[in-house]
Amino acid sequence: MTNQIGFYPFPDRFDRFQMAKISGATRNDIGAAHMTTTIDAQAGGTGRPNAPPSPDHLDLLEAHAVFVMREVAAECERPVLLFSGGKDSAVLLRLAEKAFRPGRFPFPVMHVDTGHNFDEVLEFRDKAMAGLGEELLVASVQDSIDRGRVPDPGPGGSRNRLQSVTLLDAIAAHGFDACIGGARRDEDKARAKERVLSFRDVFGQWDPRHQRPELWHLYHGRVRTGEHLRAFPLSDWTELDVWQYIGREHIALPSIYFAHQRPVVERDDMLLAVSEWVVPNPDEVVEDLTVRFRTVGDATGTGAVRSHAHTVDDVIAEIASSRVSERGATRADDRFSETSMEDRKREGYF
Amino acid sequence: MTSTPGAEPASGSSLLRFATIGSVDDGKSTLIGRLLHDTKQLFDDQLEAVASASRRHGVEGVDLAFVTDGLRAEREQGITIDVAYRYASTPRRKFVIADCPGHVQYTRNMATGASTADLAVVVVDATTGLREQTRRHTCIAALLGVRHLLVAANKMDLAGWDEATYRSVGDEVDALARRLGMATVTVVPVSALLGDNVAVASTRMPWYRGPTLLHALEEAPAGAWAHEGDGGARLPVQWVVRHPGGGRSYAGMVSGGTFRPGDDVVVLPGGQRSRLTSVETFDGPLDEAPASLSVTVRLDDELDVSRGDLIAPAGSSAEVVREFDATLCWFADPPVEAGRRFRIKHTTRLTPAQTVSVLSRLDVGSLELESTSALGPNEIGVVRLAVGTPLAVDPYRANRVTGSFVMIDEQTNATVAAGMVGVPEFAAVPQR
Ligand SMILES: Nc1nc2c(ncn2[C@@H]2O[C@H](COP(=O)(O)OP(=O)(O)O)[C@@H](O)[C@H]2O)c(=O)[nH]1
C-alpha cells in the first residue's frame, strides 16, 4: 500500500469537506462542519468485497487466549495451569482443550487448596478433571500451616494471603517456570497494569515499576533458574465476556454460581455462607436467603450476592445491570486498602 | 460465527483496541474517566473509591481523573509509569483501551500499549495546542503502525467554546497526521471535565456538527492491526499437533489475509511447497480462516515443519533474509552499537542476532534521519542486523506480525528493543 499523502484532494476548509469513503465501506456522512480527513483511500481493514464474516469479540478473545497458551507451552520448560474451581479457571480448561486437543495438555493442572472450600467447588473440580483425563496436583495451605511455613490464622481466619506462600513453595518444589492463571485486568487497578506474561523474580515478587515491555503478540518466556512467569490468557476478558463465553460453550460450573437458598450472615457488609469456618456470633442473625456467588475463593472471605439468576442468561442479564464490581461485591481481601491487590501481588499472589 | 447470548450483533469488527496519548495535564485521565462514566462502565463501589480519593486530595465533588489511578508509586509521584488497560462496551462494540504513560523514560510502556492498537486517541489541551510530548508519542504510534487518529481538542470550556480555537488545533493535528502518513484523522472538540462531546453531544458548540468522541470510536475501522497490509496471509507455526491416528497438523494465528483448504502454500524459510488439505479448530473444519483466528492446518505432504516456520500462500510469500535493515525503539540504558549480540524473537522463532551497524537516528521533532553510530535509551533509529537462522519477514507496513520482532538481552533476558522490518516511510533523509 502506498502511503499517498493527499490522495484525496485536500480541502482548504474543513467545512466544505465531505467525508470520503473508506475502502468501499459506506459510512454515514455525519455532518459537514467537522474535521474528519481520510488521507488514504485504501485505509481500513473492513468492508472488502466478499470479506469473510468477521469474527465476533468472543472469537477474537478466544483466539488470543489460545495463542498465549500455546506460546507458554512452547517457550517454557515446565509450565503449570492454576485451577481454583472458579468460572475463570473453568474457562481456562476449555481454552486449553481448544489449544492442545487432540493431544494431551502439555502441563499439569494445580489447585492451591486453602482447605476452606465450598463442597460444590471440590466436587466440580474432581468431576471436571476426571472428564479431561489430565493430571491434577494439589498444593495445600493446611500443609504449609502444619509445616510451620505460615502462621495459622485460626479457624475462622482468612487463608487468602497464605496462599502466596503455598503457591511459591509448590513452584519451587516442582520447578515450574510459568503459571497460567485466570486473572483478568478488569478485576482491579493493579491487575489493569499487568502484562499478559508477567515476570517474577527468584522471590516470586512482581515489580510493577520495571515490567518487561510487551509488544505486539511477541510473548517471550525466557527466565533464569528460580525466576518464573505468570501468564494470563484472559487478560482482556471482562466478567461479562467470561459469562458470554460460558454460555456459548456450555461450560459447566460449580452450582454455587447460580441462585440457590442457603443460610448466610451479614458481616462487614458481606453475606457470608454459614459453614464450619463461618460460625455466627451471638449478635449475628442467620438468614435463609436466595443467593449466588460471583467469585469463588476462600469460604471465609467470599461473599454471596442476593440473586435470582438460575441460568447463564439470567447471570448475564444480572451482571449487565449490576451496579457493583465483581470484587467489590464479594471479596473481603480487596477491602483492606486502596493497594491491597498490588501488595499481595508483589508478594507472589496469583 | 456462533451466536452469543447477551451480545449485540455488531457491524464490522466488534472489538476496537485503542491507545490514549497525551501530555501531562492536557486532561487524558479526566477524559478516560468521563468516557467510562458516561458509558456506565463504572460500578458504584468504584465511583465511591473515586469520590473518596477526590476528598482525600481536597477536590470538591468527584474528580473523574481518579478513575485511572493505578499503582502506589504512580499515586505517590503523581505520574503514570505503565500502561493500564481498561474496558468499555456499547451495544455496537467492545473497546480495549491502552492508557499510555507520557514521560519519555517510559517510552517502552507507551510502545507496549500502542503496538496492538487500531487507533490512537490523542488528547490535546485546545488552549495550548500540540505539545512536544504529544508530537513525540503520535510519531511513535505512527511508527508502530497506528494509521487512524482521533483527536480530542479538550478544555473547550476554558476556550469559551470557540470555533477558531478548535480549528487551530485541527490544523496543527492535520499537518502532523499527513506528515506521519495517517490514513484518517478526526478532531472532536470536547470538555472532558463537563462531558461535552465525549459520549453526549454538546449543545454549547452549535458550529460543530461532527460525531462525539464515542460515536467516532464506534465508527472507526477496527481490526487494522491484523488485517491491514498487502503481504498476503501468514501463519507462523506455533505448535505441532501429533494426531493419535498418525499425521500432524500445525497450529498458529493467522494474519494478513485468509487461508482456505486447497490453498497452494510454501513453508519458509525452507521453501517447500505443499497444499492445505484442511483448516480447522477444536470445533471442527473451517471453510476459511481469516486474520486473527488461532487455527490448525494440515498439509498435503509429509514435510519437516516445526515451530518457527512460516506458512504463506505460494503466490505471495514473505522474503527470507539473513541480514536486513530495521527500525528499532531502543529501551535499554546501555546504548546499542555495532557488533553487539542479542536474541531476537520474530513470530514464533527465537534466534541469535548481531548488530552489523547502526545507521541512523530518527529526530522525532523534524522526522529526519541523521547518521549515528549508537542509539541511547528511548531513541529510535535504523540498524542493520544479521541473524543466526534465516527469517521469513515482511516489511512492517505490509504485515505487523511478520514485520515485527523484539530484541532480548542474552544475559538478563530483558526485552531491550522493539524492532520493525524496514524504514518508516515518513522519515526523511535530510538534504545536504
Ligand atoms: N476546565 C477544564 N479542565 C479540565 C478538562 N479536562 C481536564 N481538566 C483539568 O486539567 C487538569 C489535568 O487533568 P488530568 O486529567 O489529570 O490530566 P492528565 O495529566 O492528562 O491525565 C485537572 O485539573 C483537570 O481537572 C476540561 O475539559 N476542562
Short mmCIF file of C-alpha atoms in Angstrom, two decimals, chain A:
data_model
loop_
_atom_site.label_atom_id
_atom_site.label_comp_id
_atom_site.label_asym_id
_atom_site.label_seq_id
_atom_site.Cartn_x
_atom_site.Cartn_y
_atom_site.Cartn_z
CA MET A 1 0.00 0.00 0.00
CA THR A 2 1.50 3.28 -0.97
CA ASN A 3 1.07 5.99 1.55
CA GLN A 4 0.00 8.73 -0.74
CA ILE A 5 -0.46 11.77 1.34
CA GLY A 6 -3.18 13.89 -0.13
CA PHE A 7 -4.60 11.03 -2.14
CA TYR A 8 -7.87 12.85 -1.93
CA PRO A 9 -7.91 16.47 -2.94
CA PHE A 10 -7.23 18.15 0.34
CA PRO A 11 -9.90 20.64 1.31
CA ASP A 12 -8.67 24.09 2.14
CA ARG A 13 -11.56 24.49 4.51
CA PHE A 14 -12.90 21.65 6.56
CA ASP A 15 -16.47 22.75 6.37
CA ARG A 16 -16.52 22.13 2.66
CA PHE A 17 -15.08 18.69 3.06
CA GLN A 18 -17.29 15.70 2.64
CA MET A 19 -16.25 12.61 4.47
CA ALA A 20 -14.75 10.21 1.99
CA LYS A 21 -15.49 6.55 1.68
CA ILE A 22 -13.12 4.30 3.47
CA SER A 23 -12.17 1.36 1.37
CA GLY A 24 -15.56 0.68 -0.11
CA ALA A 25 -17.39 0.70 3.19
CA THR A 26 -20.01 3.40 3.07
CA ARG A 27 -20.05 5.47 6.19
CA ASN A 28 -22.74 7.90 7.05
CA ASP A 29 -21.91 11.46 6.37
CA ILE A 30 -22.22 12.61 9.91
CA GLY A 31 -22.04 16.30 9.25
CA ALA A 32 -20.13 18.74 7.24
CA ALA A 33 -18.57 21.10 9.71
CA HIS A 34 -16.11 18.84 11.38
CA MET A 35 -12.63 17.70 10.78
CA THR A 36 -12.55 14.20 9.56
CA THR A 37 -9.98 13.66 6.92
CA THR A 38 -9.47 10.48 5.03
CA ILE A 39 -5.97 10.74 3.76
CA ASP A 40 -5.54 7.29 2.30
CA ALA A 41 -8.37 5.75 0.33
CA GLN A 42 -7.13 2.24 0.92
CA ALA A 43 -7.25 2.53 4.67
CA GLY A 44 -9.44 0.44 6.88
CA GLY A 45 -9.43 -3.26 7.38
CA THR A 46 -13.11 -3.92 6.91
CA GLY A 47 -15.51 -3.74 4.06
CA ARG A 48 -13.61 -5.60 1.35
CA PRO A 49 -15.85 -7.25 -1.20
CA ASN A 50 -16.54 -10.88 -0.32
CA ALA A 51 -14.99 -10.33 3.07
CA PRO A 52 -15.49 -13.32 5.38
CA PRO A 53 -17.90 -12.73 8.26
CA SER A 54 -15.77 -11.01 10.87
CA PRO A 55 -15.06 -12.98 13.99
CA ASP A 56 -17.04 -11.60 16.92
CA HIS A 57 -15.38 -10.32 20.08
CA LEU A 58 -15.51 -13.73 21.77
CA ASP A 59 -13.89 -15.38 18.77
CA LEU A 60 -11.09 -12.81 18.97
CA LEU A 61 -10.62 -13.18 22.72
CA GLU A 62 -10.60 -16.95 22.39
CA ALA A 63 -8.10 -16.90 19.53
CA HIS A 64 -5.75 -14.70 21.52
CA ALA A 65 -6.04 -16.79 24.70
CA VAL A 66 -5.33 -19.98 22.74
CA PHE A 67 -2.33 -18.25 21.17
CA VAL A 68 -0.99 -17.28 24.61
CA MET A 69 -1.36 -20.82 25.96
CA ARG A 70 0.48 -22.29 23.01
CA GLU A 71 3.28 -19.74 23.33
CA VAL A 72 3.74 -20.51 27.02
CA ALA A 73 3.70 -24.24 26.39
CA ALA A 74 6.26 -23.88 23.61
CA GLU A 75 8.60 -21.38 25.26
CA CYS A 76 8.66 -22.52 28.87
CA GLU A 77 10.29 -25.66 30.20
CA ARG A 78 7.79 -26.55 32.87
CA PRO A 79 4.51 -24.65 32.90
CA VAL A 80 1.50 -25.36 35.10
CA LEU A 81 -2.12 -24.29 34.83
CA LEU A 82 -3.58 -22.93 38.06
CA PHE A 83 -7.12 -24.05 38.71
CA SER A 84 -9.22 -22.60 41.50
CA GLY A 85 -12.52 -24.26 40.73
CA GLY A 86 -13.99 -20.90 39.77
CA LYS A 87 -15.51 -19.75 36.50
CA ASP A 88 -12.34 -18.19 35.12
CA SER A 89 -10.34 -21.35 35.59
CA ALA A 90 -13.17 -23.41 34.10
CA VAL A 91 -12.82 -21.20 31.03
CA LEU A 92 -9.04 -21.76 31.07
CA LEU A 93 -9.56 -25.51 30.94
CA ARG A 94 -11.81 -25.17 27.90
CA LEU A 95 -9.24 -22.92 26.23
CA ALA A 96 -6.51 -25.49 26.96
CA GLU A 97 -8.63 -28.10 25.19
CA LYS A 98 -9.00 -25.73 22.26
CA ALA A 99 -5.26 -25.16 22.18
CA PHE A 100 -3.99 -28.71 22.53
CA ARG A 101 -6.57 -31.35 21.62
CA PRO A 102 -6.38 -33.97 20.26
CA GLY A 103 -3.11 -34.01 22.17
CA ARG A 104 -2.79 -34.01 25.94
CA PHE A 105 -2.23 -30.80 27.88
CA PRO A 106 1.49 -30.05 27.85
CA PHE A 107 1.27 -29.12 31.54
CA PRO A 108 -0.30 -30.37 34.76
CA VAL A 109 -3.19 -28.58 36.45
CA MET A 110 -2.67 -27.38 40.03
CA HIS A 111 -5.16 -26.37 42.70
CA VAL A 112 -3.91 -24.25 45.58
CA ASP A 113 -6.27 -25.54 48.21
CA THR A 114 -7.00 -23.23 51.14
CA GLY A 115 -8.84 -26.00 52.97
CA HIS A 116 -11.78 -23.60 53.25
CA ASN A 117 -13.69 -24.85 50.29
CA PHE A 118 -17.29 -24.93 49.30
CA ASP A 119 -18.16 -28.61 48.85
CA GLU A 120 -19.71 -27.84 45.48
CA VAL A 121 -16.39 -26.47 44.25
CA LEU A 122 -14.34 -29.53 45.19
CA GLU A 123 -16.95 -31.77 43.65
CA PHE A 124 -16.83 -29.72 40.49
CA ARG A 125 -13.04 -29.80 40.41
CA ASP A 126 -12.84 -33.57 40.64
CA LYS A 127 -15.55 -34.09 38.07
CA ALA A 128 -14.01 -31.64 35.63
CA MET A 129 -10.58 -33.21 35.96
CA ALA A 130 -11.93 -36.74 35.60
CA GLY A 131 -13.70 -35.66 32.41
CA LEU A 132 -10.48 -34.22 30.97
CA GLY A 133 -8.22 -37.07 31.96
CA GLU A 134 -5.41 -34.66 32.84
CA GLU A 135 -3.07 -34.62 35.82
CA LEU A 136 -4.21 -32.67 38.93
CA LEU A 137 -1.75 -31.52 41.58
CA VAL A 138 -2.99 -30.12 44.87
CA ALA A 139 -0.88 -27.68 46.88
CA SER A 140 -2.38 -27.38 50.33
CA VAL A 141 -2.38 -24.34 52.59
CA GLN A 142 -3.08 -26.69 55.51
CA ASP A 143 0.26 -28.39 54.73
CA SER A 144 2.02 -25.04 54.79
CA ILE A 145 0.44 -24.35 58.20
CA ASP A 146 1.33 -27.81 59.51
CA ARG A 147 4.91 -27.45 58.37
CA GLY A 148 5.16 -24.05 60.04
CA ARG A 149 5.71 -22.17 56.78
CA VAL A 150 2.87 -19.82 57.67
CA PRO A 151 1.11 -18.97 60.95
CA ASP A 152 -2.33 -20.47 61.49
CA PRO A 153 -4.85 -17.64 61.28
CA GLY A 154 -7.28 -19.67 63.39
CA PRO A 155 -10.43 -21.50 62.44
CA GLY A 156 -12.35 -18.52 61.06
CA GLY A 157 -9.35 -16.58 59.77
CA SER A 158 -8.82 -15.87 56.10
CA ARG A 159 -6.29 -18.05 54.36
CA ASN A 160 -6.32 -15.95 51.24
CA ARG A 161 -2.98 -14.29 51.77
CA LEU A 162 -1.33 -17.52 52.92
CA GLN A 163 -1.92 -19.00 49.50
CA SER A 164 1.01 -16.99 48.14
CA VAL A 165 3.46 -18.96 50.29
CA THR A 166 1.89 -22.29 49.39
CA LEU A 167 1.95 -21.36 45.72
CA LEU A 168 5.59 -20.20 45.76
CA ASP A 169 6.66 -23.34 47.67
CA ALA A 170 4.90 -25.51 45.08
CA ILE A 171 6.52 -23.58 42.24
CA ALA A 172 9.95 -24.18 43.79
CA ALA A 173 9.28 -27.84 44.60
CA HIS A 174 8.09 -28.68 41.09
CA GLY A 175 10.48 -26.33 39.32
CA PHE A 176 7.69 -24.57 37.48
CA ASP A 177 8.82 -21.68 35.27
CA ALA A 178 5.37 -20.49 34.23
CA CYS A 179 1.97 -20.46 35.93
CA ILE A 180 -1.04 -19.95 33.69
CA GLY A 181 -3.77 -18.19 35.66
CA GLY A 182 -7.23 -16.86 35.05
CA ALA A 183 -6.80 -13.31 36.38
CA ARG A 184 -8.32 -10.50 34.32
CA ARG A 185 -7.31 -6.86 34.02
CA ASP A 186 -10.82 -5.60 34.66
CA GLU A 187 -10.76 -7.03 38.19
CA ASP A 188 -8.56 -4.49 39.90
CA LYS A 189 -6.38 -1.45 39.25
CA ALA A 190 -3.13 -3.30 39.93
CA ARG A 191 -4.18 -6.08 37.59
CA ALA A 192 -5.04 -3.45 34.98
CA LYS A 193 -1.33 -2.74 34.72
CA GLU A 194 -0.10 -6.26 34.41
CA ARG A 195 1.41 -7.82 31.33
CA VAL A 196 -0.02 -10.94 29.69
CA LEU A 197 3.29 -12.64 30.53
CA SER A 198 4.31 -11.21 33.84
CA PHE A 199 7.78 -11.71 35.24
CA ARG A 200 8.50 -12.87 38.82
CA ASP A 201 11.97 -12.75 40.38
CA VAL A 202 13.53 -15.55 42.44
CA PHE A 203 11.49 -14.41 45.44
CA GLY A 204 8.27 -14.61 43.46
CA GLN A 205 7.93 -10.83 43.51
CA TRP A 206 6.20 -8.70 40.91
CA ASP A 207 7.92 -5.37 40.28
CA PRO A 208 5.27 -3.17 38.73
CA ARG A 209 7.74 -0.35 38.09
CA HIS A 210 10.01 -2.42 35.88
CA GLN A 211 7.84 -4.69 33.82
CA ARG A 212 9.23 -6.12 30.62
CA PRO A 213 8.00 -4.25 27.57
CA GLU A 214 5.48 -6.50 25.81
CA LEU A 215 4.98 -5.53 22.21
CA TRP A 216 2.58 -7.00 19.69
CA HIS A 217 1.92 -10.65 20.40
CA LEU A 218 5.58 -11.35 20.97
CA TYR A 219 5.48 -13.03 24.36
CA HIS A 220 8.95 -14.05 25.36
CA GLY A 221 9.17 -16.71 28.00
CA ARG A 222 12.84 -16.74 28.88
CA VAL A 223 13.71 -16.72 32.57
CA ARG A 224 16.74 -17.75 34.60
CA THR A 225 16.67 -20.60 37.09
CA GLY A 226 14.44 -19.77 40.05
CA GLU A 227 12.60 -16.98 38.26
CA HIS A 228 9.22 -17.61 36.75
CA LEU A 229 6.38 -16.14 34.74
CA ARG A 230 2.70 -15.73 35.32
CA ALA A 231 0.69 -15.99 32.14
CA PHE A 232 -2.80 -14.53 31.91
CA PRO A 233 -4.62 -15.62 28.76
CA LEU A 234 -7.83 -13.92 29.97
CA SER A 235 -6.15 -10.53 30.43
CA ASP A 236 -8.51 -8.67 28.10
CA TRP A 237 -11.69 -10.51 29.07
CA THR A 238 -14.28 -8.82 31.24
CA GLU A 239 -16.63 -10.56 33.66
CA LEU A 240 -19.35 -10.25 31.03
CA ASP A 241 -17.15 -11.76 28.31
CA VAL A 242 -16.42 -14.73 30.57
CA TRP A 243 -20.11 -15.37 31.13
CA GLN A 244 -20.98 -14.94 27.47
CA TYR A 245 -18.29 -17.46 26.64
CA ILE A 246 -19.53 -19.87 29.29
CA GLY A 247 -22.97 -19.62 27.72
CA ARG A 248 -21.75 -20.06 24.19
CA GLU A 249 -19.50 -23.00 25.03
CA HIS A 250 -21.87 -24.63 27.53
CA ILE A 251 -19.11 -24.76 30.13
CA ALA A 252 -20.14 -26.48 33.35
CA LEU A 253 -19.67 -24.55 36.60
CA PRO A 254 -20.00 -25.21 40.32
CA SER A 255 -23.66 -24.84 41.24
CA ILE A 256 -22.95 -22.01 43.69
CA TYR A 257 -22.58 -19.61 40.75
CA PHE A 258 -26.34 -19.83 40.31
CA ALA A 259 -29.15 -18.80 42.62
CA HIS A 260 -29.82 -21.18 45.49
CA GLN A 261 -31.02 -20.93 49.05
CA ARG A 262 -28.54 -21.08 51.90
CA PRO A 263 -28.05 -19.78 55.42
CA VAL A 264 -25.93 -16.63 55.48
CA VAL A 265 -24.84 -13.98 57.96
CA GLU A 266 -24.12 -10.38 57.16
CA ARG A 267 -20.60 -9.45 58.21
CA ASP A 268 -18.55 -6.39 57.14
CA ASP A 269 -21.22 -5.56 54.55
CA MET A 270 -20.89 -9.02 53.02
CA LEU A 271 -23.15 -12.01 53.02
CA LEU A 272 -21.06 -14.96 54.21
CA ALA A 273 -22.23 -18.54 53.88
CA VAL A 274 -22.56 -20.19 57.29
CA SER A 275 -20.13 -23.13 57.42
CA GLU A 276 -17.71 -24.84 59.76
CA TRP A 277 -15.40 -21.80 59.30
CA VAL A 278 -18.03 -19.09 59.35
CA VAL A 279 -19.77 -19.53 62.67
CA PRO A 280 -22.34 -16.85 63.50
CA ASN A 281 -21.55 -14.70 66.54
CA PRO A 282 -24.28 -14.43 69.15
CA ASP A 283 -25.25 -10.98 67.87
CA GLU A 284 -25.44 -12.07 64.23
CA VAL A 285 -28.69 -13.08 62.58
CA VAL A 286 -28.65 -16.12 60.33
CA GLU A 287 -30.94 -15.70 57.35
CA ASP A 288 -32.00 -18.19 54.72
CA LEU A 289 -31.57 -16.21 51.51
CA THR A 290 -31.62 -16.85 47.79
CA VAL A 291 -28.08 -16.00 46.71
CA ARG A 292 -25.33 -16.85 44.31
CA PHE A 293 -21.56 -16.30 44.25
CA ARG A 294 -19.91 -14.02 41.73
CA THR A 295 -16.44 -15.26 42.59
CA VAL A 296 -15.25 -18.36 44.35
CA GLY A 297 -12.41 -18.14 46.82
CA ASP A 298 -11.67 -18.92 50.42
CA ALA A 299 -15.08 -19.54 52.02
CA THR A 300 -14.25 -17.19 54.90
CA GLY A 301 -13.73 -14.20 52.64
CA THR A 302 -16.02 -14.68 49.66
CA GLY A 303 -19.39 -13.01 49.88
CA ALA A 304 -22.61 -14.08 48.24
CA VAL A 305 -24.94 -11.72 46.42
CA ARG A 306 -28.73 -11.78 46.52
CA SER A 307 -29.78 -13.15 43.18
CA HIS A 308 -32.45 -14.99 41.30
CA ALA A 309 -30.23 -15.82 38.36
CA HIS A 310 -30.77 -19.51 37.66
CA THR A 311 -29.27 -19.76 34.21
CA VAL A 312 -26.28 -18.34 32.36
CA ASP A 313 -28.56 -15.94 30.51
CA ASP A 314 -30.02 -14.75 33.83
CA VAL A 315 -26.49 -14.16 35.13
CA ILE A 316 -25.53 -12.21 32.02
CA ALA A 317 -28.59 -10.01 32.43
CA GLU A 318 -27.80 -9.55 36.11
CA ILE A 319 -24.17 -8.55 35.52
CA ALA A 320 -25.11 -6.20 32.70
CA SER A 321 -27.30 -4.26 35.11
CA SER A 322 -25.15 -4.66 38.22
CA ARG A 323 -24.00 -1.52 39.99
CA VAL A 324 -21.25 -3.21 42.00
CA SER A 325 -17.98 -4.64 40.69
CA GLU A 326 -17.19 -8.32 40.96
CA ARG A 327 -14.53 -7.96 43.62
CA GLY A 328 -16.22 -5.08 45.39
CA ALA A 329 -19.29 -7.21 45.91
CA THR A 330 -17.66 -10.32 47.10
CA ARG A 331 -14.05 -10.20 48.22
CA ALA A 332 -13.07 -9.19 51.71
CA ASP A 333 -9.40 -9.38 50.75
CA ASP A 334 -9.67 -6.39 48.41
CA ARG A 335 -11.08 -4.09 51.01
CA PHE A 336 -8.08 -3.70 53.30
CA SER A 337 -6.67 -0.73 51.49
CA GLU A 338 -6.51 1.02 48.15
CA THR A 339 -3.49 -1.03 47.20
CA SER A 340 -4.24 -4.41 48.76
CA MET A 341 -4.16 -6.30 45.47
CA GLU A 342 -0.91 -4.59 44.47
CA ASP A 343 0.67 -5.52 47.80
CA ARG A 344 -0.42 -9.14 47.61
CA LYS A 345 0.76 -9.42 44.02
CA ARG A 346 4.16 -8.10 44.99
CA GLU A 347 4.38 -10.98 47.46
CA GLY A 348 3.64 -13.59 44.84
CA TYR A 349 -0.16 -13.80 44.89
CA PHE A 350 -1.94 -15.10 41.79
#
